[in-house]
Every structure is written in C-alpha cells, then in structure tokens.
Amino acid sequence: MGKIIALANQKGGVGKTTTAINLAASLATLEKTVLVIDADPQANASSGLGVDVHHLDCSLYECLIGEAQLRDAIYTTDVEGLDIIPSHIDLVGAEIEMLNLDHREQVVSRMLAPIRGEYDYILIDCSPSLGLITVNSLTAADSVIIPVQCEYFALEGIGKLLNTVKIIKSKLNPRLEIEGFLLTMYDSRLRLANQIYDEVKRHFQELVFKTVIQRNVKLSESPSHGLPVILYDADCTGSKNYLALAREIIERDVR
C-alpha cells in the first residue's frame, strides 16, 4: 500500500514544489516507485519534471471533473520509477466545478484508491492556498510535509495551516499526521537563518526533519532544464540534501 504525502504551506515561495520534485526523484533513485500529483494550477512541478504543460492530452483537471480516468493522466519522467500526473492552468476552475459534487472533499481520495497499491510513495504538491483542492489533498494523504523557509516571516501562517490540518483530521481524515517540518533555503552564515532554525526546533521539536535544505544555485537552475537536481548535478549540495531527506523518510517508515 503506497504512502500518500501532501506537501503544503499556504505561504508561497517556501520551496514546496522544489521539494516535491527533488524528494520524488531522490526516492526513485533509492529504488522506490513514486508518483507526483501536481495539484497546483501553476504547474511548476510538471514543467520541473520535463512535462510540456502546453501540450497535454490529459491532466489532473480532467480527472477531478470526471472527464478522464486517473491512469490516462499518468506521464513517465526521465527518472526511472518516477511518474507524474501533471497540472494545467484550467485547474483554477476545478474548485468551482467541484462545489456541487457529493462528498466533494473526498474526490482525490476516491480517485487515488485504485492506483495506490502500485506506488511506494505518492507525493501531492499542493497550491499555496487552503482551497478545496488542498483540502482534498490533505483528506487523501497519510501525512503532510510542511516546508518552512529560513526567513523572517517563516512562522507566519503556519498556525492557520496547522488549524486546517487539525480540522481535517477530526472531520475528514483521522489518519492524517504531520510527517515533518522541513527547513528550506538555509544559509548557515546568516544569524537570522540560525535563529529561525532554533525557533522552529523549539516549537515543533521532534516533528522537525534532521535534514535541512541549504541554499543552492543548482537547485534553482535545474527546473529551467526540466530536470530534478539529481539529474542536473548529482554532486551538488541540493542533491545530497534531498537524498538525505529521502533516506530519513524511508528509515522512519521502516521503523
């Protein structure tokens, strides 16, 4: 049975999509079968994994509104063992179209049920909002990774997200857990980055991943080539950080 992990934070620019792409590629490199679901209308995870989002036959949008089967929307990537269900700008309208559906918070959950056993990990890259598709993603997930940028406003808004997680856990998905808080864009030379690291650690203790994602130019460059960083530059800091994160997640699951 595959483990479904949502990556969520309603604050944009915290490294959520970068994490979805590169954690997925690292898990696949460690011989796990992985499916990424791009649930963000900006479709950055799709283009970052080499999908031409302007020439799609089928995307998550068609699946959500019942026009296509999920299997029709699965695309392979350049990483062996890593597939993706891409997004499209049309996804913006899906929330309105889903409003009249019965059990509209469970559309993604029902959709994933038939293919869940075919992957070790299914990662859902949520949009930076707490709308219906993000609620659907959290309702379908076993756990959520919350990326936190090592900058001044990092902890702003986390309370709102945690409250949403709490509501979903009590009303829609009792198995939802926090997989961990992931510190991203960390620069050890900056006092502020170290202060935020200490603060997040103090607040959330063992819920913070041991692995920290450091600032890295190659991480920023690789999406423009449609590649995860491990294919772009396997020896860079970003590659090593995400491999370490993948190992940390796998080790937790073995326990």
PDB file of C-alpha atoms in Angstrom:
ATOM      1  CA  MET A   1       0.000   0.000   0.000  1.00  0.00           C
ATOM      2  CA  GLY A   2       1.590   3.278  -1.085  1.00  0.00           C
ATOM      3  CA  LYS A   3       2.087   6.109   1.358  1.00  0.00           C
ATOM      4  CA  ILE A   4       0.469   9.395   0.321  1.00  0.00           C
ATOM      5  CA  ILE A   5       2.321  12.529   1.428  1.00  0.00           C
ATOM      6  CA  ALA A   6       0.989  16.041   0.772  1.00  0.00           C
ATOM      7  CA  LEU A   7       3.382  18.991   0.639  1.00  0.00           C
ATOM      8  CA  ALA A   8       1.531  22.029   1.884  1.00  0.00           C
ATOM      9  CA  ASN A   9       2.056  25.589   3.026  1.00  0.00           C
ATOM     10  CA  GLN A  10      -0.294  28.407   2.036  1.00  0.00           C
ATOM     11  CA  LYS A  11       2.694  30.753   2.014  1.00  0.00           C
ATOM     12  CA  GLY A  12       4.224  30.794  -1.463  1.00  0.00           C
ATOM     13  CA  GLY A  13       7.929  30.613  -2.272  1.00  0.00           C
ATOM     14  CA  VAL A  14       8.940  28.314   0.590  1.00  0.00           C
ATOM     15  CA  GLY A  15      10.401  25.519  -1.567  1.00  0.00           C
ATOM     16  CA  LYS A  16       7.309  23.323  -1.687  1.00  0.00           C
ATOM     17  CA  THR A  17       7.462  22.459  -5.393  1.00  0.00           C
ATOM     18  CA  THR A  18      11.268  22.194  -5.312  1.00  0.00           C
ATOM     19  CA  THR A  19      10.826  19.672  -2.502  1.00  0.00           C
ATOM     20  CA  ALA A  20       8.099  17.729  -4.325  1.00  0.00           C
ATOM     21  CA  ILE A  21      10.259  17.358  -7.464  1.00  0.00           C
ATOM     22  CA  ASN A  22      13.537  16.563  -5.771  1.00  0.00           C
ATOM     23  CA  LEU A  23      12.257  14.392  -2.930  1.00  0.00           C
ATOM     24  CA  ALA A  24      10.341  12.329  -5.513  1.00  0.00           C
ATOM     25  CA  ALA A  25      13.435  11.950  -7.713  1.00  0.00           C
ATOM     26  CA  SER A  26      15.564  11.019  -4.683  1.00  0.00           C
ATOM     27  CA  LEU A  27      13.062   8.379  -3.517  1.00  0.00           C
ATOM     28  CA  ALA A  28      13.034   6.948  -7.061  1.00  0.00           C
ATOM     29  CA  THR A  29      16.863   6.931  -7.085  1.00  0.00           C
ATOM     30  CA  LEU A  30      16.685   4.875  -3.886  1.00  0.00           C
ATOM     31  CA  GLU A  31      14.619   2.327  -5.872  1.00  0.00           C
ATOM     32  CA  LYS A  32      11.171   3.336  -4.686  1.00  0.00           C
ATOM     33  CA  THR A  33       8.274   3.718  -7.115  1.00  0.00           C
ATOM     34  CA  VAL A  34       6.932   7.253  -6.904  1.00  0.00           C
ATOM     35  CA  LEU A  35       4.008   9.227  -8.320  1.00  0.00           C
ATOM     36  CA  VAL A  36       3.909  13.027  -8.118  1.00  0.00           C
ATOM     37  CA  ILE A  37       0.487  14.669  -8.322  1.00  0.00           C
ATOM     38  CA  ASP A  38       0.755  18.309  -9.328  1.00  0.00           C
ATOM     39  CA  ALA A  39      -2.237  19.904  -7.574  1.00  0.00           C
ATOM     40  CA  ASP A  40      -1.093  23.479  -8.232  1.00  0.00           C
ATOM     41  CA  PRO A  41      -2.551  25.351 -11.262  1.00  0.00           C
ATOM     42  CA  GLN A  42       0.866  26.989 -11.791  1.00  0.00           C
ATOM     43  CA  ALA A  43       2.049  23.507 -12.898  1.00  0.00           C
ATOM     44  CA  ASN A  44       5.650  24.132 -11.810  1.00  0.00           C
ATOM     45  CA  ALA A  45       6.177  20.553 -10.625  1.00  0.00           C
ATOM     46  CA  SER A  46       5.034  19.343 -14.057  1.00  0.00           C
ATOM     47  CA  SER A  47       7.402  21.557 -16.050  1.00  0.00           C
ATOM     48  CA  GLY A  48      10.179  20.928 -13.496  1.00  0.00           C
ATOM     49  CA  LEU A  49       9.937  17.209 -14.301  1.00  0.00           C
ATOM     50  CA  GLY A  50      10.082  17.794 -18.048  1.00  0.00           C
ATOM     51  CA  VAL A  51       6.351  17.733 -18.941  1.00  0.00           C
ATOM     52  CA  ASP A  52       5.305  20.161 -21.705  1.00  0.00           C
ATOM     53  CA  VAL A  53       2.306  21.685 -19.937  1.00  0.00           C
ATOM     54  CA  HIS A  54       1.126  23.494 -23.075  1.00  0.00           C
ATOM     55  CA  HIS A  55       0.574  20.249 -24.994  1.00  0.00           C
ATOM     56  CA  LEU A  56      -1.166  17.930 -22.551  1.00  0.00           C
ATOM     57  CA  ASP A  57      -3.741  15.357 -23.613  1.00  0.00           C
ATOM     58  CA  CYS A  58      -4.882  14.863 -20.043  1.00  0.00           C
ATOM     59  CA  SER A  59      -4.150  16.436 -16.659  1.00  0.00           C
ATOM     60  CA  LEU A  60      -5.384  16.368 -13.065  1.00  0.00           C
ATOM     61  CA  TYR A  61      -8.138  18.805 -14.056  1.00  0.00           C
ATOM     62  CA  GLU A  62      -9.905  16.335 -16.383  1.00  0.00           C
ATOM     63  CA  CYS A  63      -9.716  13.641 -13.678  1.00  0.00           C
ATOM     64  CA  LEU A  64     -11.199  15.890 -10.985  1.00  0.00           C
ATOM     65  CA  ILE A  65     -14.195  16.897 -13.074  1.00  0.00           C
ATOM     66  CA  GLY A  66     -14.820  13.300 -14.162  1.00  0.00           C
ATOM     67  CA  GLU A  67     -13.860  13.673 -17.821  1.00  0.00           C
ATOM     68  CA  ALA A  68     -10.946  11.202 -17.643  1.00  0.00           C
ATOM     69  CA  GLN A  69      -9.614   8.260 -15.655  1.00  0.00           C
ATOM     70  CA  LEU A  70      -6.582   8.871 -13.460  1.00  0.00           C
ATOM     71  CA  ARG A  71      -4.499   6.332 -15.400  1.00  0.00           C
ATOM     72  CA  ASP A  72      -4.972   8.408 -18.577  1.00  0.00           C
ATOM     73  CA  ALA A  73      -3.204  11.328 -16.892  1.00  0.00           C
ATOM     74  CA  ILE A  74      -0.065   9.461 -15.747  1.00  0.00           C
ATOM     75  CA  TYR A  75       3.103  10.523 -17.575  1.00  0.00           C
ATOM     76  CA  THR A  76       6.565   8.983 -17.172  1.00  0.00           C
ATOM     77  CA  THR A  77       9.628  11.167 -16.451  1.00  0.00           C
ATOM     78  CA  ASP A  78      13.369  10.940 -17.153  1.00  0.00           C
ATOM     79  CA  VAL A  79      13.833   9.359 -13.723  1.00  0.00           C
ATOM     80  CA  GLU A  80      13.217   5.618 -13.704  1.00  0.00           C
ATOM     81  CA  GLY A  81      10.397   4.717 -11.317  1.00  0.00           C
ATOM     82  CA  LEU A  82       9.042   8.285 -11.169  1.00  0.00           C
ATOM     83  CA  ASP A  83       5.687   9.158 -12.787  1.00  0.00           C
ATOM     84  CA  ILE A  84       3.658  12.352 -12.660  1.00  0.00           C
ATOM     85  CA  ILE A  85       0.050  13.450 -13.013  1.00  0.00           C
ATOM     86  CA  PRO A  86       0.552  16.962 -14.381  1.00  0.00           C
ATOM     87  CA  SER A  87      -1.402  20.124 -13.722  1.00  0.00           C
ATOM     88  CA  HIS A  88      -2.796  22.780 -16.018  1.00  0.00           C
ATOM     89  CA  ILE A  89      -3.967  26.385 -15.578  1.00  0.00           C
ATOM     90  CA  ASP A  90      -7.562  25.066 -16.028  1.00  0.00           C
ATOM     91  CA  LEU A  91      -7.222  23.582 -12.525  1.00  0.00           C
ATOM     92  CA  VAL A  92      -8.127  27.051 -11.205  1.00  0.00           C
ATOM     93  CA  GLY A  93     -11.715  26.396 -12.335  1.00  0.00           C
ATOM     94  CA  ALA A  94     -11.927  22.867 -10.946  1.00  0.00           C
ATOM     95  CA  GLU A  95     -12.812  24.045  -7.424  1.00  0.00           C
ATOM     96  CA  ILE A  96     -15.945  25.811  -8.722  1.00  0.00           C
ATOM     97  CA  GLU A  97     -16.944  22.761 -10.773  1.00  0.00           C
ATOM     98  CA  MET A  98     -16.469  20.501  -7.748  1.00  0.00           C
ATOM     99  CA  LEU A  99     -18.703  22.557  -5.442  1.00  0.00           C
ATOM    100  CA  ASN A 100     -21.893  20.718  -6.399  1.00  0.00           C
ATOM    101  CA  LEU A 101     -20.414  17.229  -6.027  1.00  0.00           C
ATOM    102  CA  ASP A 102     -21.390  14.922  -3.153  1.00  0.00           C
ATOM    103  CA  HIS A 103     -18.521  14.421  -0.660  1.00  0.00           C
ATOM    104  CA  ARG A 104     -16.538  16.998  -2.599  1.00  0.00           C
ATOM    105  CA  GLU A 105     -13.660  16.900  -0.089  1.00  0.00           C
ATOM    106  CA  GLN A 106     -13.031  13.229  -0.919  1.00  0.00           C
ATOM    107  CA  VAL A 107     -12.749  13.369  -4.729  1.00  0.00           C
ATOM    108  CA  VAL A 108      -8.935  12.946  -4.722  1.00  0.00           C
ATOM    109  CA  SER A 109      -9.119  10.205  -2.094  1.00  0.00           C
ATOM    110  CA  ARG A 110     -11.590   8.167  -4.182  1.00  0.00           C
ATOM    111  CA  MET A 111      -9.594   8.841  -7.333  1.00  0.00           C
ATOM    112  CA  LEU A 112      -6.335   7.531  -5.849  1.00  0.00           C
ATOM    113  CA  ALA A 113      -7.796   4.366  -4.295  1.00  0.00           C
ATOM    114  CA  PRO A 114      -7.417   2.114  -7.406  1.00  0.00           C
ATOM    115  CA  ILE A 115      -3.745   3.023  -8.079  1.00  0.00           C
ATOM    116  CA  ARG A 116      -2.484   3.446  -4.542  1.00  0.00           C
ATOM    117  CA  GLY A 117      -1.027  -0.043  -4.335  1.00  0.00           C
ATOM    118  CA  GLU A 118       1.072   0.487  -7.473  1.00  0.00           C
ATOM    119  CA  TYR A 119       3.476   3.003  -5.894  1.00  0.00           C
ATOM    120  CA  ASP A 120       5.611   3.098  -2.754  1.00  0.00           C
ATOM    121  CA  TYR A 121       5.073   6.855  -2.407  1.00  0.00           C
ATOM    122  CA  ILE A 122       2.552   9.305  -3.836  1.00  0.00           C
ATOM    123  CA  LEU A 123       3.553  12.946  -3.310  1.00  0.00           C
ATOM    124  CA  ILE A 124       0.939  15.684  -3.774  1.00  0.00           C
ATOM    125  CA  ASP A 125       2.284  19.172  -4.486  1.00  0.00           C
ATOM    126  CA  CYS A 126      -0.456  21.454  -3.126  1.00  0.00           C
ATOM    127  CA  SER A 127      -1.079  25.013  -4.291  1.00  0.00           C
ATOM    128  CA  PRO A 128      -0.168  27.875  -1.927  1.00  0.00           C
ATOM    129  CA  SER A 129      -3.742  28.232  -0.665  1.00  0.00           C
ATOM    130  CA  LEU A 130      -6.127  26.385   1.623  1.00  0.00           C
ATOM    131  CA  GLY A 131      -8.834  25.932  -1.020  1.00  0.00           C
ATOM    132  CA  LEU A 132     -10.910  22.865  -1.879  1.00  0.00           C
ATOM    133  CA  ILE A 133      -8.176  21.061  -3.847  1.00  0.00           C
ATOM    134  CA  THR A 134      -5.707  21.443  -0.957  1.00  0.00           C
ATOM    135  CA  VAL A 135      -8.413  20.186   1.436  1.00  0.00           C
ATOM    136  CA  ASN A 136      -8.923  17.231  -0.951  1.00  0.00           C
ATOM    137  CA  SER A 137      -5.173  16.545  -0.993  1.00  0.00           C
ATOM    138  CA  LEU A 138      -4.950  16.567   2.807  1.00  0.00           C
ATOM    139  CA  THR A 139      -8.050  14.346   3.050  1.00  0.00           C
ATOM    140  CA  ALA A 140      -6.380  11.813   0.744  1.00  0.00           C
ATOM    141  CA  ALA A 141      -2.968  11.952   2.456  1.00  0.00           C
ATOM    142  CA  ASP A 142      -1.478   9.839   5.232  1.00  0.00           C
ATOM    143  CA  SER A 143       0.814  12.681   6.228  1.00  0.00           C
ATOM    144  CA  VAL A 144       1.886  16.211   5.352  1.00  0.00           C
ATOM    145  CA  ILE A 145       5.337  17.744   4.921  1.00  0.00           C
ATOM    146  CA  ILE A 146       5.406  21.455   5.741  1.00  0.00           C
ATOM    147  CA  PRO A 147       8.360  23.285   4.150  1.00  0.00           C
ATOM    148  CA  VAL A 148       9.469  26.306   6.186  1.00  0.00           C
ATOM    149  CA  GLN A 149      11.719  28.931   4.648  1.00  0.00           C
ATOM    150  CA  CYS A 150      14.545  30.172   6.865  1.00  0.00           C
ATOM    151  CA  GLU A 151      13.422  33.786   6.639  1.00  0.00           C
ATOM    152  CA  TYR A 152      11.755  36.377   8.850  1.00  0.00           C
ATOM    153  CA  PHE A 153       8.087  35.610   8.088  1.00  0.00           C
ATOM    154  CA  ALA A 154       8.643  31.847   8.167  1.00  0.00           C
ATOM    155  CA  LEU A 155       6.336  31.043  11.066  1.00  0.00           C
ATOM    156  CA  GLU A 156       3.601  33.395   9.877  1.00  0.00           C
ATOM    157  CA  GLY A 157       0.609  31.448   8.661  1.00  0.00           C
ATOM    158  CA  ILE A 158       1.780  28.079   9.973  1.00  0.00           C
ATOM    159  CA  GLY A 159      -0.836  28.360  12.733  1.00  0.00           C
ATOM    160  CA  LYS A 160      -3.585  28.623  10.102  1.00  0.00           C
ATOM    161  CA  LEU A 161      -2.244  25.571   8.249  1.00  0.00           C
ATOM    162  CA  LEU A 162      -1.977  23.546  11.465  1.00  0.00           C
ATOM    163  CA  ASN A 163      -5.554  24.506  12.311  1.00  0.00           C
ATOM    164  CA  THR A 164      -6.687  23.272   8.875  1.00  0.00           C
ATOM    165  CA  VAL A 165      -4.794  20.004   9.428  1.00  0.00           C
ATOM    166  CA  LYS A 166      -6.491  19.649  12.827  1.00  0.00           C
ATOM    167  CA  ILE A 167      -9.987  20.230  11.345  1.00  0.00           C
ATOM    168  CA  ILE A 168      -9.351  17.745   8.502  1.00  0.00           C
ATOM    169  CA  LYS A 169      -8.028  15.182  10.986  1.00  0.00           C
ATOM    170  CA  SER A 170     -11.110  15.495  13.200  1.00  0.00           C
ATOM    171  CA  LYS A 171     -13.766  15.675  10.448  1.00  0.00           C
ATOM    172  CA  LEU A 172     -12.470  14.075   7.240  1.00  0.00           C
ATOM    173  CA  ASN A 173      -9.266  12.086   7.671  1.00  0.00           C
ATOM    174  CA  PRO A 174      -8.431  10.753  11.148  1.00  0.00           C
ATOM    175  CA  ARG A 175      -5.191   9.103   9.914  1.00  0.00           C
ATOM    176  CA  LEU A 176      -3.597  12.420   8.796  1.00  0.00           C
ATOM    177  CA  GLU A 177      -0.309  13.060  10.593  1.00  0.00           C
ATOM    178  CA  ILE A 178       2.422  15.673  10.253  1.00  0.00           C
ATOM    179  CA  GLU A 179       5.340  13.935   8.541  1.00  0.00           C
ATOM    180  CA  GLY A 180       7.574  16.822   9.481  1.00  0.00           C
ATOM    181  CA  PHE A 181       8.596  20.447   9.159  1.00  0.00           C
ATOM    182  CA  LEU A 182      11.333  20.846   6.567  1.00  0.00           C
ATOM    183  CA  LEU A 183      13.647  23.841   6.806  1.00  0.00           C
ATOM    184  CA  THR A 184      14.491  25.135   3.329  1.00  0.00           C
ATOM    185  CA  MET A 185      16.782  27.807   1.837  1.00  0.00           C
ATOM    186  CA  TYR A 186      19.034  27.532   4.879  1.00  0.00           C
ATOM    187  CA  ASP A 187      22.256  29.551   4.909  1.00  0.00           C
ATOM    188  CA  SER A 188      24.335  28.741   7.982  1.00  0.00           C
ATOM    189  CA  ARG A 189      26.289  32.030   7.610  1.00  0.00           C
ATOM    190  CA  LEU A 190      23.185  34.085   8.378  1.00  0.00           C
ATOM    191  CA  ARG A 191      22.331  34.687  12.002  1.00  0.00           C
ATOM    192  CA  LEU A 192      18.625  35.007  11.099  1.00  0.00           C
ATOM    193  CA  ALA A 193      18.591  31.558   9.472  1.00  0.00           C
ATOM    194  CA  ASN A 194      20.067  30.040  12.620  1.00  0.00           C
ATOM    195  CA  GLN A 195      17.560  31.886  14.824  1.00  0.00           C
ATOM    196  CA  ILE A 196      14.645  30.576  12.744  1.00  0.00           C
ATOM    197  CA  TYR A 197      16.079  27.064  12.808  1.00  0.00           C
ATOM    198  CA  ASP A 198      16.286  27.247  16.634  1.00  0.00           C
ATOM    199  CA  GLU A 199      12.771  28.689  16.895  1.00  0.00           C
ATOM    200  CA  VAL A 200      11.154  26.050  14.654  1.00  0.00           C
ATOM    201  CA  LYS A 201      13.042  23.338  16.557  1.00  0.00           C
ATOM    202  CA  ARG A 202      11.882  24.759  19.892  1.00  0.00           C
ATOM    203  CA  HIS A 203       8.242  24.977  18.732  1.00  0.00           C
ATOM    204  CA  PHE A 204       7.919  21.644  16.969  1.00  0.00           C
ATOM    205  CA  GLN A 205      10.763  19.552  18.458  1.00  0.00           C
ATOM    206  CA  GLU A 206      10.855  16.002  17.056  1.00  0.00           C
ATOM    207  CA  LEU A 207       8.478  16.978  14.231  1.00  0.00           C
ATOM    208  CA  VAL A 208      11.348  18.849  12.519  1.00  0.00           C
ATOM    209  CA  PHE A 209      13.327  16.817   9.982  1.00  0.00           C
ATOM    210  CA  LYS A 210      17.015  16.338  10.833  1.00  0.00           C
ATOM    211  CA  THR A 211      17.785  17.106   7.191  1.00  0.00           C
ATOM    212  CA  VAL A 212      17.936  20.790   6.277  1.00  0.00           C
ATOM    213  CA  ILE A 213      17.790  22.000   2.657  1.00  0.00           C
ATOM    214  CA  GLN A 214      20.562  24.510   2.109  1.00  0.00           C
ATOM    215  CA  ARG A 215      20.542  27.397  -0.357  1.00  0.00           C
ATOM    216  CA  ASN A 216      21.963  26.053  -3.584  1.00  0.00           C
ATOM    217  CA  VAL A 217      22.246  27.604  -7.063  1.00  0.00           C
ATOM    218  CA  LYS A 218      21.889  24.243  -8.824  1.00  0.00           C
ATOM    219  CA  LEU A 219      18.524  23.702  -7.099  1.00  0.00           C
ATOM    220  CA  SER A 220      17.290  26.970  -8.596  1.00  0.00           C
ATOM    221  CA  GLU A 221      18.700  26.221 -12.058  1.00  0.00           C
ATOM    222  CA  SER A 222      17.537  22.628 -12.574  1.00  0.00           C
ATOM    223  CA  PRO A 223      13.755  23.317 -13.112  1.00  0.00           C
ATOM    224  CA  SER A 224      14.526  25.523 -16.135  1.00  0.00           C
ATOM    225  CA  HIS A 225      16.075  22.425 -17.733  1.00  0.00           C
ATOM    226  CA  GLY A 226      13.019  20.290 -16.841  1.00  0.00           C
ATOM    227  CA  LEU A 227      15.178  18.113 -14.601  1.00  0.00           C
ATOM    228  CA  PRO A 228      15.303  17.278 -10.897  1.00  0.00           C
ATOM    229  CA  VAL A 229      18.602  18.375  -9.399  1.00  0.00           C
ATOM    230  CA  ILE A 230      19.883  14.784  -9.069  1.00  0.00           C
ATOM    231  CA  LEU A 231      19.918  14.504 -12.890  1.00  0.00           C
ATOM    232  CA  TYR A 232      21.193  18.059 -13.354  1.00  0.00           C
ATOM    233  CA  ASP A 233      24.121  17.813 -10.920  1.00  0.00           C
ATOM    234  CA  ALA A 234      24.263  14.701  -8.748  1.00  0.00           C
ATOM    235  CA  ASP A 235      27.186  16.002  -6.662  1.00  0.00           C
ATOM    236  CA  CYS A 236      25.779  19.380  -5.653  1.00  0.00           C
ATOM    237  CA  THR A 237      24.621  20.241  -2.141  1.00  0.00           C
ATOM    238  CA  GLY A 238      20.953  20.252  -3.186  1.00  0.00           C
ATOM    239  CA  SER A 239      21.164  16.670  -4.486  1.00  0.00           C
ATOM    240  CA  LYS A 240      22.834  15.480  -1.302  1.00  0.00           C
ATOM    241  CA  ASN A 241      20.281  17.269   0.909  1.00  0.00           C
ATOM    242  CA  TYR A 242      17.274  15.735  -0.854  1.00  0.00           C
ATOM    243  CA  LEU A 243      18.811  12.256  -0.895  1.00  0.00           C
ATOM    244  CA  ALA A 244      19.369  12.605   2.850  1.00  0.00           C
ATOM    245  CA  LEU A 245      15.712  13.647   3.276  1.00  0.00           C
ATOM    246  CA  ALA A 246      14.517  10.668   1.210  1.00  0.00           C
ATOM    247  CA  ARG A 247      16.613   8.305   3.358  1.00  0.00           C
ATOM    248  CA  GLU A 248      15.252   9.898   6.548  1.00  0.00           C
ATOM    249  CA  ILE A 249      11.653   9.331   5.375  1.00  0.00           C
ATOM    250  CA  ILE A 250      12.334   5.733   4.282  1.00  0.00           C
ATOM    251  CA  GLU A 251      14.053   4.926   7.593  1.00  0.00           C
ATOM    252  CA  ARG A 252      11.090   6.309   9.560  1.00  0.00           C
ATOM    253  CA  ASP A 253       8.702   4.142   7.565  1.00  0.00           C
ATOM    254  CA  VAL A 254      10.753   1.009   8.190  1.00  0.00           C
ATOM    255  CA  ARG A 255      10.605   1.534  11.942  1.00  0.00           C
TER     256      ARG A 255
END
